[in-house]
GROMACS .gro file of C-alpha atoms in nm:
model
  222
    1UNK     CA    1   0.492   2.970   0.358
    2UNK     CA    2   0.556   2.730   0.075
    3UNK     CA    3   0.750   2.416   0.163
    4UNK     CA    4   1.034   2.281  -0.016
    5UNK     CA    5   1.180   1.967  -0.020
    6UNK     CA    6   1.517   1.866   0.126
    7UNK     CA    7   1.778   1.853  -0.121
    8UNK     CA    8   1.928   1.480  -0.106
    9UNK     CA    9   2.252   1.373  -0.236
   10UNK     CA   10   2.219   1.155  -0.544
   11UNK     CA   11   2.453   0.862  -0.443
   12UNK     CA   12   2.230   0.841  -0.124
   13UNK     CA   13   1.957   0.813  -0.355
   14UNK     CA   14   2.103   0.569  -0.577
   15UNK     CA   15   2.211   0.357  -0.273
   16UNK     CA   16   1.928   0.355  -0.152
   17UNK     CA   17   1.755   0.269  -0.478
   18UNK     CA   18   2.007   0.011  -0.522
   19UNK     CA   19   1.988  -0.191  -0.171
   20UNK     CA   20   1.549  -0.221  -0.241
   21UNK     CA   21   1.615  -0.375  -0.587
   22UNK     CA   22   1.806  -0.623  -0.424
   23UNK     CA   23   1.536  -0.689  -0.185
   24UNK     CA   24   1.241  -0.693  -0.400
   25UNK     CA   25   1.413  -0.710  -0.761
   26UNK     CA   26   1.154  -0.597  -1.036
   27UNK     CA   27   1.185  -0.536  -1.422
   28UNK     CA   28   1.337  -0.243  -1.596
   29UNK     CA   29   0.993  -0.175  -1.724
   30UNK     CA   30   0.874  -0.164  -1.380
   31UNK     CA   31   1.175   0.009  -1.265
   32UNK     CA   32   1.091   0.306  -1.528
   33UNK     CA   33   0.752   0.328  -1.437
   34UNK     CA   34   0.867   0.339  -1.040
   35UNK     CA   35   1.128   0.612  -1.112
   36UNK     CA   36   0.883   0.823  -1.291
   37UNK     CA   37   0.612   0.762  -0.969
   38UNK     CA   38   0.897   0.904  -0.716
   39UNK     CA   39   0.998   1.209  -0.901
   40UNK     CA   40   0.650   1.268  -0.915
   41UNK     CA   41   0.618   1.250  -0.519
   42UNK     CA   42   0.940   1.435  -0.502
   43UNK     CA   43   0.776   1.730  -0.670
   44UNK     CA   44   0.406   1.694  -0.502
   45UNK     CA   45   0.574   1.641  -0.132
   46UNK     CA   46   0.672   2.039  -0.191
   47UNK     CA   47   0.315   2.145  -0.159
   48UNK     CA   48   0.163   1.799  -0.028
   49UNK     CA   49   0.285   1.583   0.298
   50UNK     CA   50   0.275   1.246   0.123
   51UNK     CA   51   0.472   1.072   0.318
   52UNK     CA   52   0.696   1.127   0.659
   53UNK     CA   53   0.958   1.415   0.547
   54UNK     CA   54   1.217   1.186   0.743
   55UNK     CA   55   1.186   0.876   0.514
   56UNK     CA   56   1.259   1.059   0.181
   57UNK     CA   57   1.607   1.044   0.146
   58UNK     CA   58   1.503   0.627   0.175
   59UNK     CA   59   1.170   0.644  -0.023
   60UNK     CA   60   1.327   0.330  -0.178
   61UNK     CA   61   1.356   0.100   0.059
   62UNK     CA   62   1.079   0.253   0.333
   63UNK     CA   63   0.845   0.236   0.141
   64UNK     CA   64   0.914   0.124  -0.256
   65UNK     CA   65   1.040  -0.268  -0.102
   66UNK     CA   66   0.785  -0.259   0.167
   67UNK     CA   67   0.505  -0.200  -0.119
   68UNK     CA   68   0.666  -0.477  -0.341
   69UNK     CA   69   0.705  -0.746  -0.080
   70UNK     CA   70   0.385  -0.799  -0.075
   71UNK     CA   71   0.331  -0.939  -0.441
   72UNK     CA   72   0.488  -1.261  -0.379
   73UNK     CA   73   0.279  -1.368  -0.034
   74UNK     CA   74  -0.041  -1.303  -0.337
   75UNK     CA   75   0.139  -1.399  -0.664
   76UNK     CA   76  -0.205  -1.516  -0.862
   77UNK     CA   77  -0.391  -1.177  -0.732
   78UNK     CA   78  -0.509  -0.934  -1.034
   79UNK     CA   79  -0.732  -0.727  -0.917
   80UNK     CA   80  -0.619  -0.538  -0.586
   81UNK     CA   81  -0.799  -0.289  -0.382
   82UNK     CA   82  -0.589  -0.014  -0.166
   83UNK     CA   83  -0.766   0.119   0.164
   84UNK     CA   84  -0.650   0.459   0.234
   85UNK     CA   85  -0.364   0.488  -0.024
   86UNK     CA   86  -0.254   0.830   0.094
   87UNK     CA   87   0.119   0.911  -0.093
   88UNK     CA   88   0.038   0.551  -0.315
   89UNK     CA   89   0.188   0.297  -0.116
   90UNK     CA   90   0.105   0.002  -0.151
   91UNK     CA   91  -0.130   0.107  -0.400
   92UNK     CA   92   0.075   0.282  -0.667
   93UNK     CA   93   0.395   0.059  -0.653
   94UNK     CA   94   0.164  -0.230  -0.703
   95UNK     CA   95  -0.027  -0.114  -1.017
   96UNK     CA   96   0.349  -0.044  -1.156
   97UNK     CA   97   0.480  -0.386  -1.084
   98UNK     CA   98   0.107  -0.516  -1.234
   99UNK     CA   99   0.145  -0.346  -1.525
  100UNK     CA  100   0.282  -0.606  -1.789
  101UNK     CA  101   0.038  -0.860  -1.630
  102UNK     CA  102  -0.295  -0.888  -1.843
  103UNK     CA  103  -0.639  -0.767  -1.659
  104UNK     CA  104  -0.428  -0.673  -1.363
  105UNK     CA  105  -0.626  -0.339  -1.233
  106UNK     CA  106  -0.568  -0.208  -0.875
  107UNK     CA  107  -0.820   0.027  -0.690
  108UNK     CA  108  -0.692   0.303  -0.461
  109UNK     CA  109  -0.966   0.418  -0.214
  110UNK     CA  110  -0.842   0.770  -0.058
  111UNK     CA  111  -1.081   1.015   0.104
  112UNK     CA  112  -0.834   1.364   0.048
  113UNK     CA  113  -0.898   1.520  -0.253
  114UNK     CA  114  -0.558   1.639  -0.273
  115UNK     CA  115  -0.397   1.319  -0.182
  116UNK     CA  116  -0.656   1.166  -0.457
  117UNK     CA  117  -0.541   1.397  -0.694
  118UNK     CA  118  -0.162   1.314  -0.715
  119UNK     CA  119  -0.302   0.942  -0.706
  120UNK     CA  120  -0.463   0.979  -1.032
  121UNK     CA  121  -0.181   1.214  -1.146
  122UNK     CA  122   0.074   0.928  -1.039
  123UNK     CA  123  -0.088   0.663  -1.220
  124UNK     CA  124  -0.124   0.839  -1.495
  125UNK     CA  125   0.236   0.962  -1.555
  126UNK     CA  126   0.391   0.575  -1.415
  127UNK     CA  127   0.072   0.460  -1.705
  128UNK     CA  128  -0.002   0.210  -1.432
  129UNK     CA  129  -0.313   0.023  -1.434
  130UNK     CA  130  -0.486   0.162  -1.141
  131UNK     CA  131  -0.862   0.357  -1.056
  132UNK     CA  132  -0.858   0.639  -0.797
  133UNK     CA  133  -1.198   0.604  -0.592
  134UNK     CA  134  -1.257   0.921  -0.396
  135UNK     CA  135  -1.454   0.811  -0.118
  136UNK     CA  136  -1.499   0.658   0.221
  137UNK     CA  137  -1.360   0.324   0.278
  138UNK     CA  138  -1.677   0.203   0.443
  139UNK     CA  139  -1.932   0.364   0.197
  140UNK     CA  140  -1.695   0.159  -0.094
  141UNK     CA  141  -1.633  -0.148   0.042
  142UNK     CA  142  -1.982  -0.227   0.155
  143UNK     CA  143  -2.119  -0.167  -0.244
  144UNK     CA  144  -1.826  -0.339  -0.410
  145UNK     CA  145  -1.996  -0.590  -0.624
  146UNK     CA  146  -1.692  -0.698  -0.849
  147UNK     CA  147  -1.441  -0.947  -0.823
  148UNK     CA  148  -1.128  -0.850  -0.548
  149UNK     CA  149  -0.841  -1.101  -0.531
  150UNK     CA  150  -0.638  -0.891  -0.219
  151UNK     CA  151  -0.706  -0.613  -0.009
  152UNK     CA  152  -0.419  -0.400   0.134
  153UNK     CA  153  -0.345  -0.130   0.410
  154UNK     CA  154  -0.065   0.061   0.541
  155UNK     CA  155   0.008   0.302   0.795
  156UNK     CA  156  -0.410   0.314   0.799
  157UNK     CA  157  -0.597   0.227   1.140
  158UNK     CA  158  -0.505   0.024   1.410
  159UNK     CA  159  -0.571  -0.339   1.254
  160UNK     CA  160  -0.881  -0.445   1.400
  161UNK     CA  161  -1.017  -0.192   1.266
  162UNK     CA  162  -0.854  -0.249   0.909
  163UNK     CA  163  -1.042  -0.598   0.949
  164UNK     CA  164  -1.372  -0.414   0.954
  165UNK     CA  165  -1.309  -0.220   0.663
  166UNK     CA  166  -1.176  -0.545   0.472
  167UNK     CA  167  -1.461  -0.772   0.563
  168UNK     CA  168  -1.720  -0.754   0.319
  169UNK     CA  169  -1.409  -0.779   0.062
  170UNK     CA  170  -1.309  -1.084   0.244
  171UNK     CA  171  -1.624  -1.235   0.236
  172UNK     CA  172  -1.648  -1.202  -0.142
  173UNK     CA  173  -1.285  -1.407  -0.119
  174UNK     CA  174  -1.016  -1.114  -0.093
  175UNK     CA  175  -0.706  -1.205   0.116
  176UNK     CA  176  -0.584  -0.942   0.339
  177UNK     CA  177  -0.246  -0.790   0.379
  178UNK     CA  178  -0.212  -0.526   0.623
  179UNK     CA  179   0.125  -0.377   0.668
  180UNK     CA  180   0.219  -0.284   1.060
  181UNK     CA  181   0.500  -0.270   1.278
  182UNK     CA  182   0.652  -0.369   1.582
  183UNK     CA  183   0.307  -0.310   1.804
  184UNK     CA  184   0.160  -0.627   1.593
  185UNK     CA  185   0.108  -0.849   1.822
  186UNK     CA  186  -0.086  -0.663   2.063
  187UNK     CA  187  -0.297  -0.539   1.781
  188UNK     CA  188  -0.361  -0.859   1.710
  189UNK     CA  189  -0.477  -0.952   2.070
  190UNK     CA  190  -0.690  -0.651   2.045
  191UNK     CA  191  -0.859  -0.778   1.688
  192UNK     CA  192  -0.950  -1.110   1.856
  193UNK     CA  193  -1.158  -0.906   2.129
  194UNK     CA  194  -1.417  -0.816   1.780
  195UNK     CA  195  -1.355  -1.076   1.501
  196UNK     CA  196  -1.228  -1.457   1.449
  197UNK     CA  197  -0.948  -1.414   1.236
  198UNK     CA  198  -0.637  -1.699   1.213
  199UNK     CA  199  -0.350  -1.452   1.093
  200UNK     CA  200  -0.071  -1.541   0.927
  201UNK     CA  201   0.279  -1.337   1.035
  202UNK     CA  202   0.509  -1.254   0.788
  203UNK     CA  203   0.831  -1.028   0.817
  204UNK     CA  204   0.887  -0.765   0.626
  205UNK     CA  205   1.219  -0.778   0.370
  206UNK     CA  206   1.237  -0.436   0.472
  207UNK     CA  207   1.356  -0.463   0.879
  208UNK     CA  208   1.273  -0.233   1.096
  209UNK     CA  209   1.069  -0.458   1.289
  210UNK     CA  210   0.775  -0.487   1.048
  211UNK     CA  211   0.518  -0.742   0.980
  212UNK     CA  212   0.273  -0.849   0.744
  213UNK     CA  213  -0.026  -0.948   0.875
  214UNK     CA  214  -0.232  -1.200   0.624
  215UNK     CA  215  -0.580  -1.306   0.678
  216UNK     CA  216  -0.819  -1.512   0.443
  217UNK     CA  217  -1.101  -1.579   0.657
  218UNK     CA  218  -1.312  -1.315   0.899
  219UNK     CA  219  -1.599  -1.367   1.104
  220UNK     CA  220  -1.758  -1.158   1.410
  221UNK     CA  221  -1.738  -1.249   1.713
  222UNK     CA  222  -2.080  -1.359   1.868
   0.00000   0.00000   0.00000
């Protein structure tokens, strides 16, 4: 049976629109290019589970903000790299808000076909700057030979085992933003069990009890 999706009032929408542009406030270019990346989802979410069925009458402020929060802990990064970018977020909201900015290029690494497909679809139609890899995060990370400035993750892996994926990026001088929630701290006493990190905590704009997790430095333990 084909899926539809929810019909949600418009001044919800627009409320909700309104309340993540006050928390992460963006251009009108990027705006256009943001709005044109969410009807999208609207229309793939039908046929696709991009993201939690429960957060899209707040697609703004679940998951737009959270995205866009993390451009000003990395304000000099160009070139991004997305683990796992699933429905595009961070991935996707990023290239939009990198758009204007010259050389700015962000990589999406997704391993579903499908959930590749919209990605290239979706930065097409936002006419983001952004590269769809379809692949395995290990198998891409470990042959990346090009410049990365940050590496992000969300709703991905538990995080020490986002800090093996991210390590040979790290290595070449990536930072790391990983997006989590209320668990972080024990996730963090878990990561120190396989790899010498000194995290930074951040709190997400958003609430909810989320954290950003920043790392520049990552070493094994011995």
């Amino acid at each position: 049976m084909k899926r539809s999706s929810p019909v949600i009032a418009s001044n919800v929408v627009d409320a909700d629109k309104a309340a993540a542009l006050r928390l992460t406030p963006v251009s009108r270019e990027t705006e256009q290019r943001l709005d044109r990346y969410i009807a999208l989802l609207r229309e793939w979410q039908a046929k696709t589970n991009l993201v939690a069925p429960s957060t899209l009458p707040h697609l703004w402020t679940r998951h737009i903000a959270d995205s866009l929060q993390l451009l000003d802990l990395a304000p000099d990064a160009t070139i991004w790299v997305d683990l796992g970018s699933g429905g595009g977020f961070p991935g996707v909201v990023l290239a939009c808000a990198l758009a204007e900015r010259p050389g700015a290029q962000v990589h999406l690494v997704e391993r579903n076909a499908k959930k590749a497909a919209f990605l290239r679809e979706a930065i097409r139609v936002a006419g983001a700057p952004g590269i769809v890899h379809l692949s395995e995060i290990g198998d891409i990370v470990e042959k990346w030979s090009g410049r990365v400035d940050c590496v992000t993750a969300r709703a991905l892996a538990p995080l020490h085992q986002l800090i093996g994926f991210a390590e040979p990026l790290v290595k070449k001088g990536a930072k790391a933003l990983f997006l989590k929630g209320q668990d972080v701290e024990a996730e963090l006493t878990e990561s120190t069990k396989y790899w010498k990190i000194e995290p930074k905590l951040h709190s997400s704009r958003t609430g909810g009890q989320g954290w950003i997790v920043a790392i520049d430095c990552i070493e094994r333990q011995s």
